[in-house]
PDB file of C-alpha atoms in Angstrom:
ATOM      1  CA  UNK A  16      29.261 103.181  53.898  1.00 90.00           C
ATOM      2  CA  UNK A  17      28.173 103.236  57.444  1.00 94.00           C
ATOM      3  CA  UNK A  18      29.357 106.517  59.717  1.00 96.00           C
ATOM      4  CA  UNK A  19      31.056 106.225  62.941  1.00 97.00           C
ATOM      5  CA  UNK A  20      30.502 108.959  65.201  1.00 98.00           C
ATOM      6  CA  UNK A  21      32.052 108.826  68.078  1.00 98.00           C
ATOM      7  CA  UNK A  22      31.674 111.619  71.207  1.00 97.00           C
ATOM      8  CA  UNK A  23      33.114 113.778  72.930  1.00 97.00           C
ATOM      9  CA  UNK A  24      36.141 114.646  70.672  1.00 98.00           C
ATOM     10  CA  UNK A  25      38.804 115.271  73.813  1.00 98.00           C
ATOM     11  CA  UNK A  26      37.872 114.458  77.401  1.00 97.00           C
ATOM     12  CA  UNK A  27      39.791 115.625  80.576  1.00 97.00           C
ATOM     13  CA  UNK A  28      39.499 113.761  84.053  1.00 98.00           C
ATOM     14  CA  UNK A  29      40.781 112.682  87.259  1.00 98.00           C
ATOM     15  CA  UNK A  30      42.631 109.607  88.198  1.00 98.00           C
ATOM     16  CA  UNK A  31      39.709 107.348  89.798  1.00 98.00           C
ATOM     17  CA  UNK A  32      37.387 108.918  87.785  1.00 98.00           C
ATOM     18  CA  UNK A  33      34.401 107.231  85.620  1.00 98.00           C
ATOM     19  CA  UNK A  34      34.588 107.837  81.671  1.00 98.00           C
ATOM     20  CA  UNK A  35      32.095 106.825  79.223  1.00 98.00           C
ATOM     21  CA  UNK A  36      32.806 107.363  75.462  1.00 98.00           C
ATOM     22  CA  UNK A  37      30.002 106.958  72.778  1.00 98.00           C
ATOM     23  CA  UNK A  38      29.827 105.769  69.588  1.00 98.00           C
ATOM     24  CA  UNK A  39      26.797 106.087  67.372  1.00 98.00           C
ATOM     25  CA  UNK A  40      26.134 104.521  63.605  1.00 97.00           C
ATOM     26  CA  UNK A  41      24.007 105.960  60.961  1.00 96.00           C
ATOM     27  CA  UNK A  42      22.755 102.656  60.219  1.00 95.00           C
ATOM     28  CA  UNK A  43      22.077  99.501  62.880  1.00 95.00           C
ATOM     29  CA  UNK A  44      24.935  97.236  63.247  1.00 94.00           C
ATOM     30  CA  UNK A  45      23.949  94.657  65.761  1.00 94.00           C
ATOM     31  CA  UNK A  46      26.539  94.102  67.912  1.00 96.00           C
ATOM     32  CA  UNK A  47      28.947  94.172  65.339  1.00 95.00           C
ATOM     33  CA  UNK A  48      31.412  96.840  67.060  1.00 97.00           C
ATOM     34  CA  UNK A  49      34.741  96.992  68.842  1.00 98.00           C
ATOM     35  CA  UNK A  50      36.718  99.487  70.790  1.00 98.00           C
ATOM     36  CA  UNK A  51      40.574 100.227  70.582  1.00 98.00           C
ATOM     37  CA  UNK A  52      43.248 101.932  72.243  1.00 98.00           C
ATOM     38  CA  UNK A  53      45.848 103.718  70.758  1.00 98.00           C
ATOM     39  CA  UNK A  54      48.761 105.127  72.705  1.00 97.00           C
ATOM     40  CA  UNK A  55      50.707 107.692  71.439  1.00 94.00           C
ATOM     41  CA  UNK A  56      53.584 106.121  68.804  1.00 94.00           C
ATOM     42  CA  UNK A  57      51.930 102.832  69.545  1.00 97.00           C
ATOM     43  CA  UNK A  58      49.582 100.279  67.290  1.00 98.00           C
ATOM     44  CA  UNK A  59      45.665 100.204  68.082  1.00 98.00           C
ATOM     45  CA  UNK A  60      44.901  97.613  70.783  1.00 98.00           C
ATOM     46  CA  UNK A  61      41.788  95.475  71.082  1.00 98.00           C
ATOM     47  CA  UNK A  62      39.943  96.461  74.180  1.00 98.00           C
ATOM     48  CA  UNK A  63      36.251  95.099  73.009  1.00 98.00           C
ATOM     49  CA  UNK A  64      34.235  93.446  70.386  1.00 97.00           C
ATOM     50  CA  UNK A  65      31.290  92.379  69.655  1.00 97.00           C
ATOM     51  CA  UNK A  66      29.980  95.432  71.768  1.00 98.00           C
ATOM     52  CA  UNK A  67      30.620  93.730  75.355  1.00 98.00           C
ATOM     53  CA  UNK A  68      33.345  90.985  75.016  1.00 98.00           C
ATOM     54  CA  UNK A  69      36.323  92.036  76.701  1.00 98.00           C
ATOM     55  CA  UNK A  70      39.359  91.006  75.088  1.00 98.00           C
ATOM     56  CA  UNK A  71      41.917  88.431  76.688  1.00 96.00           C
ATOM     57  CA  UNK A  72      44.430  90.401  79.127  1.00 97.00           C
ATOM     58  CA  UNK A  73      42.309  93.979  79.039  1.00 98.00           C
ATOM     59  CA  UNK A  74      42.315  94.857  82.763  1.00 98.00           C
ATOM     60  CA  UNK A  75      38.332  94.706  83.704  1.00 98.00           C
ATOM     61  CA  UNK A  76      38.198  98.012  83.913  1.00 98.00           C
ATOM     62  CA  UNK A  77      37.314  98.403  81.027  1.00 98.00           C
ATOM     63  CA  UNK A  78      33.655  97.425  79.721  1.00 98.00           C
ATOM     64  CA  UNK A  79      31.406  97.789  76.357  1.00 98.00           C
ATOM     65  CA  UNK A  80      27.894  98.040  75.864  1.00 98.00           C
ATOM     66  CA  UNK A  81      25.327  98.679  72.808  1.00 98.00           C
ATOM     67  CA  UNK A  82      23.522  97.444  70.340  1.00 97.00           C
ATOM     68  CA  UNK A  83      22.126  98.698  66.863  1.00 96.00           C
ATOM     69  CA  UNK A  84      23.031 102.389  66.863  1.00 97.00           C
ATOM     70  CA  UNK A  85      24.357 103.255  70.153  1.00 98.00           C
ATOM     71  CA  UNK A  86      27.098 102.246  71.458  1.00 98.00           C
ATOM     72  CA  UNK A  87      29.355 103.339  75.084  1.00 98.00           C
ATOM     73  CA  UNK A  88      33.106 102.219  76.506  1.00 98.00           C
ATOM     74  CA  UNK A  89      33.733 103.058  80.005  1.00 98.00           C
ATOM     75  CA  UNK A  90      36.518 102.937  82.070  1.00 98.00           C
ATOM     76  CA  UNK A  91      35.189 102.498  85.438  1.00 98.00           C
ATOM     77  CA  UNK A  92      38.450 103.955  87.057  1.00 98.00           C
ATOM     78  CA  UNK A  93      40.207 106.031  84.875  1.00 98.00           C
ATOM     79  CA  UNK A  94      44.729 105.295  85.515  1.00 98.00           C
ATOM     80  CA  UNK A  95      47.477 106.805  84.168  1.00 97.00           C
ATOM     81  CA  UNK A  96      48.272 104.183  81.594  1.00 97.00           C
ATOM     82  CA  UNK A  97      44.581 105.014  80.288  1.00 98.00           C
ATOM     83  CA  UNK A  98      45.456 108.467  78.723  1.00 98.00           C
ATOM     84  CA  UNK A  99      45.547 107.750  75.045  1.00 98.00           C
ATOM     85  CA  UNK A 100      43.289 107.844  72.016  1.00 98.00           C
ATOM     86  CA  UNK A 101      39.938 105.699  71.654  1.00 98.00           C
ATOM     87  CA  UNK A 102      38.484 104.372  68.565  1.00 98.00           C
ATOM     88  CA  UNK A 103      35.356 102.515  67.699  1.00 98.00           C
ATOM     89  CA  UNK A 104      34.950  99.984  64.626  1.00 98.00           C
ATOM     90  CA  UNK A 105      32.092  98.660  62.976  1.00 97.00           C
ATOM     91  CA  UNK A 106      32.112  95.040  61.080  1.00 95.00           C
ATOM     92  CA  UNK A 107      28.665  94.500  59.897  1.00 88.00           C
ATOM     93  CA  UNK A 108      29.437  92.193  57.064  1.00 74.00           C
ATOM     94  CA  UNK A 109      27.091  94.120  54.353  1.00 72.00           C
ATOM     95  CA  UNK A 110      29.318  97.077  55.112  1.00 81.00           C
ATOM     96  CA  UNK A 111      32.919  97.975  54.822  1.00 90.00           C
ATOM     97  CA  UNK A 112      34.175  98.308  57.639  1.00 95.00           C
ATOM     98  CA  UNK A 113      34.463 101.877  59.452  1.00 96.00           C
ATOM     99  CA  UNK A 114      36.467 103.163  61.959  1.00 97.00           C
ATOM    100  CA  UNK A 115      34.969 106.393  64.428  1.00 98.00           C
ATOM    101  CA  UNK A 116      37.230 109.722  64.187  1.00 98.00           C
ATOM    102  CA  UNK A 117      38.851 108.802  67.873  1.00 98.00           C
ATOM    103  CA  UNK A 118      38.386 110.178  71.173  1.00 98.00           C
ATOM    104  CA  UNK A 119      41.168 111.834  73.210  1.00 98.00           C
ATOM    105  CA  UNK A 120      41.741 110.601  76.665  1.00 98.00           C
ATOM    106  CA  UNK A 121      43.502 113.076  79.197  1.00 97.00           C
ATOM    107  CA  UNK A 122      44.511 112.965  82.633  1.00 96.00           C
ATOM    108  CA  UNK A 123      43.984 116.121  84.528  1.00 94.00           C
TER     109      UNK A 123
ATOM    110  CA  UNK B  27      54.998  85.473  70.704  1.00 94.00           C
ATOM    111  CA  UNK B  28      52.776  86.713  68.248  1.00 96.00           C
ATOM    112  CA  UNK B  29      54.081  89.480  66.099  1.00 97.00           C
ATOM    113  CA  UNK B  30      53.745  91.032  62.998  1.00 98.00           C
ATOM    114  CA  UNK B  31      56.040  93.082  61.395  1.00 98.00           C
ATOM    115  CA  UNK B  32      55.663  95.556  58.587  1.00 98.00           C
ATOM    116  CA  UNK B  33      58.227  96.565  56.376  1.00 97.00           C
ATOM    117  CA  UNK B  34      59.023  98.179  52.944  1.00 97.00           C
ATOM    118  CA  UNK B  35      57.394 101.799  53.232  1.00 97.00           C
ATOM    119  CA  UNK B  36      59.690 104.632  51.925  1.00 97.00           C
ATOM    120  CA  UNK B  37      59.464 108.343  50.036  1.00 97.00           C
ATOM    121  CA  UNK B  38      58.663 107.943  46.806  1.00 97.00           C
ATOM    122  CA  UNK B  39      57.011 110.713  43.900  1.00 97.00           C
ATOM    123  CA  UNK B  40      53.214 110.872  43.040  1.00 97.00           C
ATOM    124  CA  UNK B  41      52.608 107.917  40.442  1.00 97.00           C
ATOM    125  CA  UNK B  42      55.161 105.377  41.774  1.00 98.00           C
ATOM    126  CA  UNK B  43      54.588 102.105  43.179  1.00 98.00           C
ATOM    127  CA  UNK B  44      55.730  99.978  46.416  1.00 98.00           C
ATOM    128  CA  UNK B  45      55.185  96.981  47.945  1.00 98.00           C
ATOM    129  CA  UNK B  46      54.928  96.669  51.267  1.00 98.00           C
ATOM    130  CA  UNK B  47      55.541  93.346  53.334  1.00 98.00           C
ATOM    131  CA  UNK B  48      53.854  91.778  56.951  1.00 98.00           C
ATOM    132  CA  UNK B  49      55.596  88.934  58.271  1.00 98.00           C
ATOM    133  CA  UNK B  50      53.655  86.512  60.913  1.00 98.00           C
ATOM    134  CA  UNK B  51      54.986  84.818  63.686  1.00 97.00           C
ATOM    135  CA  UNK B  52      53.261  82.874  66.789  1.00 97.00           C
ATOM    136  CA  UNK B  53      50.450  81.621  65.560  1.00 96.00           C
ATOM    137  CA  UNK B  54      48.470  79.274  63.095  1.00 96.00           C
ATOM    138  CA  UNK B  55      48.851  82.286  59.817  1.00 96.00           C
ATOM    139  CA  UNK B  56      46.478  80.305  57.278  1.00 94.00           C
ATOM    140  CA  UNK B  57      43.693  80.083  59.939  1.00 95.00           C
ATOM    141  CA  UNK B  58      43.097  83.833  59.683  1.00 95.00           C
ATOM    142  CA  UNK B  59      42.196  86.450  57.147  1.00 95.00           C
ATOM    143  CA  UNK B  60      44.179  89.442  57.445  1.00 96.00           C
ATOM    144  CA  UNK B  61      43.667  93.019  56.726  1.00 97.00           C
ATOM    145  CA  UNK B  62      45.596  96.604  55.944  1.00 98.00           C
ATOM    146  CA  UNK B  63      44.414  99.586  57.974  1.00 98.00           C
ATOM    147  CA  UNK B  64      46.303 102.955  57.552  1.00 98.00           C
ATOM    148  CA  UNK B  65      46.725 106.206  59.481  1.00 98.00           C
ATOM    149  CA  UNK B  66      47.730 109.671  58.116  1.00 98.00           C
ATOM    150  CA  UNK B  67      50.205 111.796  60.268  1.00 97.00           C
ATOM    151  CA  UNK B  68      47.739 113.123  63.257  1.00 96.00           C
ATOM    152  CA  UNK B  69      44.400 111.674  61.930  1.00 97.00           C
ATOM    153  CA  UNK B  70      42.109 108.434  62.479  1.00 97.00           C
ATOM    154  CA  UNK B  71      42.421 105.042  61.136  1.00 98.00           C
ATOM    155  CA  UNK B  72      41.157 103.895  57.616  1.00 97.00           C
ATOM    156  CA  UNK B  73      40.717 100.160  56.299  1.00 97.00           C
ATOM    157  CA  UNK B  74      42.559  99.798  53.261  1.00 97.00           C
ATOM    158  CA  UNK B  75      42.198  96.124  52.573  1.00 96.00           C
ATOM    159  CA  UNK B  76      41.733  92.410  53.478  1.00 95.00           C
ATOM    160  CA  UNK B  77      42.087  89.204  52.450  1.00 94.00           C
ATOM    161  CA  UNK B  78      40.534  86.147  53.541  1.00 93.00           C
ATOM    162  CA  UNK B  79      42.397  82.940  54.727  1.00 93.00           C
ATOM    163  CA  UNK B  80      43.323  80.875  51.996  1.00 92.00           C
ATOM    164  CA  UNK B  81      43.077  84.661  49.533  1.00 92.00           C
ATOM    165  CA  UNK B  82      39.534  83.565  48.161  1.00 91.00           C
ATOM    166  CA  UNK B  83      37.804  86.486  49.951  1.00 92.00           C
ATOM    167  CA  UNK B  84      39.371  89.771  49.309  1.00 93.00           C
ATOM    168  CA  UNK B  85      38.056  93.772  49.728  1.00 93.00           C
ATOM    169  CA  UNK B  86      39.409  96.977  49.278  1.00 95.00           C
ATOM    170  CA  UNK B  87      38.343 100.499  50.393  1.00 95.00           C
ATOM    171  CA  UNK B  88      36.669 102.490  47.351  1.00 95.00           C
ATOM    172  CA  UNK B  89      40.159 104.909  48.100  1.00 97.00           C
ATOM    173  CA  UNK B  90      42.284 102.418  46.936  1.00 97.00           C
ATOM    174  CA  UNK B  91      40.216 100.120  44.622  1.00 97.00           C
ATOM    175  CA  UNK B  92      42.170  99.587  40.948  1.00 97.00           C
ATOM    176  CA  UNK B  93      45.404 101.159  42.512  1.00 98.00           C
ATOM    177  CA  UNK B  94      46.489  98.808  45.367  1.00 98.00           C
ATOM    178  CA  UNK B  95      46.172  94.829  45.538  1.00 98.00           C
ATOM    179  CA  UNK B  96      46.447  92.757  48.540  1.00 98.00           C
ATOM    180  CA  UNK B  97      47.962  89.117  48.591  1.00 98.00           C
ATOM    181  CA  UNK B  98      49.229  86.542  51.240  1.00 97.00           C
ATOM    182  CA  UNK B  99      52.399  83.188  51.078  1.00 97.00           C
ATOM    183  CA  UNK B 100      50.988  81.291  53.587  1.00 97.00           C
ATOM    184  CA  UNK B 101      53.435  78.969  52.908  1.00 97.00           C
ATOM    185  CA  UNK B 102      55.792  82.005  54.627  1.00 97.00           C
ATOM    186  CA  UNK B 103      54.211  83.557  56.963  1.00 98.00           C
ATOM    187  CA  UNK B 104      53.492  86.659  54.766  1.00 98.00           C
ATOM    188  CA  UNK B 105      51.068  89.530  53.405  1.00 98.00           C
ATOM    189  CA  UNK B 106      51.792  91.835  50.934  1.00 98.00           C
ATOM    190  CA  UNK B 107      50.157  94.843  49.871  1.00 98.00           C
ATOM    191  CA  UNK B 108      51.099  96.139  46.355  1.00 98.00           C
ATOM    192  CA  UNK B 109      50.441 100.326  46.098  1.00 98.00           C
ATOM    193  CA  UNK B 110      50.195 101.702  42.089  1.00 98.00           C
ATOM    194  CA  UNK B 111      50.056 105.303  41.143  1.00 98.00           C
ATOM    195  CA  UNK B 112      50.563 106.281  44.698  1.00 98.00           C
ATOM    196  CA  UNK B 113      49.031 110.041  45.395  1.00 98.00           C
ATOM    197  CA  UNK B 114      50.206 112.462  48.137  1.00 98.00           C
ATOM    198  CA  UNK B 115      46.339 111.349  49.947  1.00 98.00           C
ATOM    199  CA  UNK B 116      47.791 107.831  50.190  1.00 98.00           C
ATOM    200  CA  UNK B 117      50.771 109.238  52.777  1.00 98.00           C
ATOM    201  CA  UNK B 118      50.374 107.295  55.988  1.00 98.00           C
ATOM    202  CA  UNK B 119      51.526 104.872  58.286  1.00 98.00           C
ATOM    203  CA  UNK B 120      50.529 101.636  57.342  1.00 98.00           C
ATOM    204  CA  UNK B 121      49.181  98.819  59.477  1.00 98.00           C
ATOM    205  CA  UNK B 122      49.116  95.027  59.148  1.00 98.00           C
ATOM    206  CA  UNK B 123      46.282  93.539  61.225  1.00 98.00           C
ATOM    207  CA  UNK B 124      45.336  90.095  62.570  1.00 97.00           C
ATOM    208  CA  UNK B 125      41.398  88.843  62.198  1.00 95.00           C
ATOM    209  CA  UNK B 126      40.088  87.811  65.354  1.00 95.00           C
ATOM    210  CA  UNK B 127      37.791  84.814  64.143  1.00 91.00           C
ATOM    211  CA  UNK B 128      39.628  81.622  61.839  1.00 88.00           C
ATOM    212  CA  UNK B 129      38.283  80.999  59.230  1.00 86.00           C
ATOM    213  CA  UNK B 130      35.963  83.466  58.318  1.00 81.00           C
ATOM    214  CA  UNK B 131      34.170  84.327  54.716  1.00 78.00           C
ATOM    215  CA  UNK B 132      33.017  87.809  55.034  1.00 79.00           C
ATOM    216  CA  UNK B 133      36.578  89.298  55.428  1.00 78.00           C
ATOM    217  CA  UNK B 134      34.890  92.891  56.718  1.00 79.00           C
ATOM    218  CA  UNK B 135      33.392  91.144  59.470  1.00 84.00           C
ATOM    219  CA  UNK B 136      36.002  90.538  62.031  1.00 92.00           C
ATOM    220  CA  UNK B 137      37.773  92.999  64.821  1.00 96.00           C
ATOM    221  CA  UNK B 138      41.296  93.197  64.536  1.00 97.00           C
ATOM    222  CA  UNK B 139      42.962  91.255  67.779  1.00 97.00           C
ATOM    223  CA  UNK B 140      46.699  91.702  66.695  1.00 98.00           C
ATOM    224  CA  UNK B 141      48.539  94.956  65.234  1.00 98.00           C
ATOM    225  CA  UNK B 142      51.708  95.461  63.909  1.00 98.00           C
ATOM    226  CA  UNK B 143      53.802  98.530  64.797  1.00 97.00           C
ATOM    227  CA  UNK B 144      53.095  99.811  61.046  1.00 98.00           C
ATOM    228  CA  UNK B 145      55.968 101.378  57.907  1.00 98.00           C
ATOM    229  CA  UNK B 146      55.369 104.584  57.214  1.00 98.00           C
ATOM    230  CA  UNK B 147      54.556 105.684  53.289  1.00 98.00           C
ATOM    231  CA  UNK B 148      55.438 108.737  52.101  1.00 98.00           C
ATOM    232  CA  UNK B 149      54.545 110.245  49.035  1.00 98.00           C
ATOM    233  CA  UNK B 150      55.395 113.873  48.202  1.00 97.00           C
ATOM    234  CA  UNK B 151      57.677 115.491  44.713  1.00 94.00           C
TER     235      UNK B 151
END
């Protein structure tokens, strides 16, 4: 199966400040990747997919980019409502699909 | 309003079975394939299973492969996902998920655009 590494683990920042999560495979996977949110006690949310498509009703804020192995989400503006936990997800059909071990957003 | 709504998780012993249920609502449910994704208490997310629209597609994590089988009524709106000789690793909340693209063959390849608020399995003596 293809691995879904996803760094850092935990970030802390400031309200108005620029994130950038990444997400690396161990294998190439196109553009064959999405991001989620997941706030806490909530379902997942689609933010991206297909490594840059943002998802109907995700404030613009938020953007994807990648392709093969490498893979970033940023928030451009980090808000309150943004402090929650960030997965990636690769669907390369010759695969099962994977999910990265999540990334912990948190407002300073 | 789409929705989908999980239900049927429970505590239950090591080597029992459960079904668990996903009911659609809001939008065309034999246009999509459909999946199971499932999250132990304080960890990451983990496919467990999908089917594709009309059930001629179907996959299943090596975890669960033999154990649990996945099915859909799409005459009712429904997926199902039926859990043999549960073991304490299969304790989690369980997830039902929309496919973004209609229609698709290769059930693995599609992001998830709708969640459910998951049922939470529980299996401990």
């Amino acid at each position: 199966d293809i691995q879904m590494t996803q760094s850092p683990s935990t970030l802390s920042a400031s309200i108005g400040d620029r994130v950038t999560i990444t997400c690396r495979a161990s294998q190439t996977i196109s553009s064959w990747l999405a991001w989620y949110q997941q706030r806490p006690g909530k379902a997942p949310k689609l933010l991206i997919y297909q490594a840059s498509s943002l998802e109907s009703g995700v404030p613009s804020r938020f953007s994807g980019s990648g392709s093969g192995t490498e893979f970033t989400l940023t928030i451009s503006s980090l808000q309150p409502e943004d402090s929650a936990i960030y997965y990636c997800q690769q669907y390369n059909s010759f695969s099962p699909t994977t999910f990265g071990q999540g990334t912990k957003v948190e407002i300073k | 309003e789409v929705q989908l709504v999980e239900s049927g998780g429970g505590l239950l012993q090591p080597g029992r079975s459960l079904r668990l249920s996903c009911t659609a609502s809001g939008f065309t449910f034999d246009d999509y394939a459909m999946h199971w994704v499932r999250q132990p208490p304080g960890k990451g997310l983990e496919w467990v299973s999908s089917i594709s629209w009309k059930s001629g597609t179907i996959g299943y994590a090596d975890s669960v492969k033999g154990r649990f089988t996945i099915s859909r009524d799409n005459a009712k709106n429904s997926l199902f996902l039926q859990m043999n000789s549960l073991r304490a690793e299969d304790t989690a909340l369980y997830f039902c998920a929309k496919g973004r693209m209609t229609k698709i063959v290769v059930v693995t390849s599609d992001a998830y655009d709708i969640w459910g608020q998951g049922t939470m399995v529980t299996v401990s003596s």
